[in-house]
Coordinates of N, CA and C in Angstrom, one line a residue:
X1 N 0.8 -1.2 0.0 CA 0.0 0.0 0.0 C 0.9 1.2 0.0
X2 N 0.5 2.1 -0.7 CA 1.2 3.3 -1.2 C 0.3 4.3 -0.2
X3 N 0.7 5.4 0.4 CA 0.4 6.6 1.3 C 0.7 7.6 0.6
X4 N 0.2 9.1 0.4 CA 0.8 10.3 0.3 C 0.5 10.9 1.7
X5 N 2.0 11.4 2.0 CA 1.6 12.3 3.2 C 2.2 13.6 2.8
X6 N 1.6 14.6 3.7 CA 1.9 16.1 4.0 C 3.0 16.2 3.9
X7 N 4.0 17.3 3.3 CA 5.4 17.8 4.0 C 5.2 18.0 5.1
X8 N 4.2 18.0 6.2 CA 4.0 18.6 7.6 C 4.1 17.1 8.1
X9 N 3.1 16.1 7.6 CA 3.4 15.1 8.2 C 4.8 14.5 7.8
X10 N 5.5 14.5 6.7 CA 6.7 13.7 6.4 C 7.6 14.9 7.6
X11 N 7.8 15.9 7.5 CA 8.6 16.5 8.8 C 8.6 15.7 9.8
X12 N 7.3 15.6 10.2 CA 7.2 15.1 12.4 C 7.6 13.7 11.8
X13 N 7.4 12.9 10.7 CA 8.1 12.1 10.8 C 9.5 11.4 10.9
X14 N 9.9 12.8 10.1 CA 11.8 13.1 10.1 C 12.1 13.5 11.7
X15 N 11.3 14.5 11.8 CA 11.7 15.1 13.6 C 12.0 14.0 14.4
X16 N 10.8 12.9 13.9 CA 10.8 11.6 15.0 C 11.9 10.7 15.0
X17 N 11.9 10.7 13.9 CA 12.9 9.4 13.2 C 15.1 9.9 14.1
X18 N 14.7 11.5 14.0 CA 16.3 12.0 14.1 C 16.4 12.0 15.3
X19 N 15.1 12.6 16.2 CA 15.3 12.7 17.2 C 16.0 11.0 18.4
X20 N 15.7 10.8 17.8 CA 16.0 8.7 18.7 C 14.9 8.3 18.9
X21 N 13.0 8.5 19.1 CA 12.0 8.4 19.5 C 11.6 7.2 18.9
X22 N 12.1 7.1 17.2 CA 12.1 5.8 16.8 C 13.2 5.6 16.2
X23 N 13.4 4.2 15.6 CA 14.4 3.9 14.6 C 13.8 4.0 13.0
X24 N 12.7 3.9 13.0 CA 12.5 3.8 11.4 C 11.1 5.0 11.3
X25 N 10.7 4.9 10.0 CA 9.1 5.2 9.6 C 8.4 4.7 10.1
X26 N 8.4 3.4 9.6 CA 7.4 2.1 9.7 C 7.2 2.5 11.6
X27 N 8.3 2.6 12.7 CA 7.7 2.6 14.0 C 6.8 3.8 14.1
X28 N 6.9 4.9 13.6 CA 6.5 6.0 13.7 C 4.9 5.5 13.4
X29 N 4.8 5.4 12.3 CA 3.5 4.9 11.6 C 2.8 3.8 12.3
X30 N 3.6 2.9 12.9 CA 2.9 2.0 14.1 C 2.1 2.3 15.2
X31 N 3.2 3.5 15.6 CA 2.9 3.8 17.3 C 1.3 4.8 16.7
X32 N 1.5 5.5 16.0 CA 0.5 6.1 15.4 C -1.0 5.5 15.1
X33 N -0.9 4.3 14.8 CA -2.0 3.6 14.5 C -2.4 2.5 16.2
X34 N -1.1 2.4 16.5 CA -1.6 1.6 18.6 C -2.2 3.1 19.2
X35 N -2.1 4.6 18.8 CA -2.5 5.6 19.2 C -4.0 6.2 18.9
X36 N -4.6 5.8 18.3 CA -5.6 5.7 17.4 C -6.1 4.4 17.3
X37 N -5.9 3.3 17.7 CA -6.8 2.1 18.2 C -7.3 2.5 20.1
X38 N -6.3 2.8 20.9 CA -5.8 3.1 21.8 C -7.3 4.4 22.3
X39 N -7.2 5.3 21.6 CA -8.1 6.8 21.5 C -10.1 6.0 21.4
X40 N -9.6 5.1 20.3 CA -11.3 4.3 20.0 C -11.2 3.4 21.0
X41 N -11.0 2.9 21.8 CA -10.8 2.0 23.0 C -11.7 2.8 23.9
X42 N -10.8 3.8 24.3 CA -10.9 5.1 25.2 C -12.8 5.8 25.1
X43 N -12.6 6.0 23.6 CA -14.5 6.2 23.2 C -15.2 5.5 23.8
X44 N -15.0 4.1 23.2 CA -16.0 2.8 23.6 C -16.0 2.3 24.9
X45 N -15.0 2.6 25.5 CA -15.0 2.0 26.9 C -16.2 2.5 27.9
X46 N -16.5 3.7 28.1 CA -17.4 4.4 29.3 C -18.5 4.2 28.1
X47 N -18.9 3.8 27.4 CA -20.3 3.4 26.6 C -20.4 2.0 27.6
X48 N -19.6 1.4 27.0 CA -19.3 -0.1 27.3 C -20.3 -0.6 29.0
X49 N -19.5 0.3 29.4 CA -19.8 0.2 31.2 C -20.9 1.0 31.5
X50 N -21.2 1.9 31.2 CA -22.7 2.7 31.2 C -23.7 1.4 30.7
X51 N -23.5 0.9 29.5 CA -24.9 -0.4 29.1 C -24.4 -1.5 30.2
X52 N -23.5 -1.9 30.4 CA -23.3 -3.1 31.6 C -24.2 -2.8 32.8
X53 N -23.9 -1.7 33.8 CA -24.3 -0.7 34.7 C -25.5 -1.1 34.5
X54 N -26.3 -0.4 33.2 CA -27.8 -0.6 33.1 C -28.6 -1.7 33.1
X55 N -27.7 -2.8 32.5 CA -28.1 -3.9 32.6 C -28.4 -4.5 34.3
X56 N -27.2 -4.2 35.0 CA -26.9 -4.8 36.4 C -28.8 -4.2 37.6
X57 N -28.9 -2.4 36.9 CA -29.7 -2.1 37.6 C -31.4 -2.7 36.8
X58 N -31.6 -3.5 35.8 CA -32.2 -3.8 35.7 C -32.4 -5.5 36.2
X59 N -31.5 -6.2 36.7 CA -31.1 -7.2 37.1 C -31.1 -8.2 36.6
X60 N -30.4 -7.7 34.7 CA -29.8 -8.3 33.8 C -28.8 -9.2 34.0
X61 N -28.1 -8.7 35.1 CA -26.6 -9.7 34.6 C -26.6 -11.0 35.0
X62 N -25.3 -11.6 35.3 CA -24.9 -12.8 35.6 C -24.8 -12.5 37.1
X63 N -24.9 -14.1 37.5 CA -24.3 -14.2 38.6 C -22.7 -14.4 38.3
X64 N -21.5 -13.6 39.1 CA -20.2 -13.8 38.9 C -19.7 -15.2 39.8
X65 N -20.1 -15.8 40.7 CA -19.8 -17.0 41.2 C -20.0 -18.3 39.7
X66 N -21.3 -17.9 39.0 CA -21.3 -19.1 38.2 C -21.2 -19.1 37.2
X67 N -20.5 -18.0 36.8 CA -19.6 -17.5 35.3 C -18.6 -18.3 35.7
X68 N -18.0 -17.8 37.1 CA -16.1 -18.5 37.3 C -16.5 -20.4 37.3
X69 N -17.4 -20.5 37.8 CA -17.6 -21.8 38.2 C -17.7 -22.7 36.4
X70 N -18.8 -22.2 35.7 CA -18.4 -22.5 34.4 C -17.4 -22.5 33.6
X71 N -16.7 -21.5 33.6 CA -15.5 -21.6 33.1 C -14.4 -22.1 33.3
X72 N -14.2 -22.6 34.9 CA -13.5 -23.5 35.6 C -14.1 -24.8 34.7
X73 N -15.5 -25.2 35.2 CA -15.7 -26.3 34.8 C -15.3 -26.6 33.3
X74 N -15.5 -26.0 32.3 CA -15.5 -25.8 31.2 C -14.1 -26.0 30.4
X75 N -12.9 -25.4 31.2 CA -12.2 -25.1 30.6 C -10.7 -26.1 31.1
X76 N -10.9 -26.3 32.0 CA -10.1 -27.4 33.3 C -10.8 -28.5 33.9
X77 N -11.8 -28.5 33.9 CA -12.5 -29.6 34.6 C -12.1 -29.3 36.6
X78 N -11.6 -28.5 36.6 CA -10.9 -27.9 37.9 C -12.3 -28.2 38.9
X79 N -13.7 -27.9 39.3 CA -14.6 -28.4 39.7 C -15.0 -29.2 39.7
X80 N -15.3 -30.1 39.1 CA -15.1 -31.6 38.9 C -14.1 -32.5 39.8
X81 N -13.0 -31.8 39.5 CA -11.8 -32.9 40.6 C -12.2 -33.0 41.9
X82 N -12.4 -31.4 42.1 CA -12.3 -31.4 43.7 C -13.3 -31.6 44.4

């Protein structure tokens, strides 16, 4: 895949590259994109837990004793043995 970037952007990426911050482009353009997954994470997350929340006050959820207990069982047989 071919990119055109800004002189503004090819700069910060020289700036970055000379300064020591990275070794290459390619890191530059990496950290850039974990920074920008990282940002949408950040969005979704307090959605995420606001609908969970709502679910809990509607007395939606799970029980957490028999989530672990299934997935023990499930996954290990770990309840079973003992």
């Amino acid at each position: 895949m071919n990119i055109k970037l800004t002189p503004e952007q090819e700069k910060f990426i020289e700036i970055q590259v000379n300064s020591g911050n990275f070794a290459t482009f390619e890191e530059v353009i990496d950290k850039a994109f974990k920074l920008l997954e990282y940002q949408q994470w950040m969005e979704e997350t307090p959605e995420k837990i606001d609908s969970g929340v709502a679910e809990l006050d509607r007395r939606e959820g799970l029980d957490g004793e028999a989530v672990v207990m299934d997935i023990l069982n499930s996954r290990v047989g770990w309840v079973e043995e003992r």
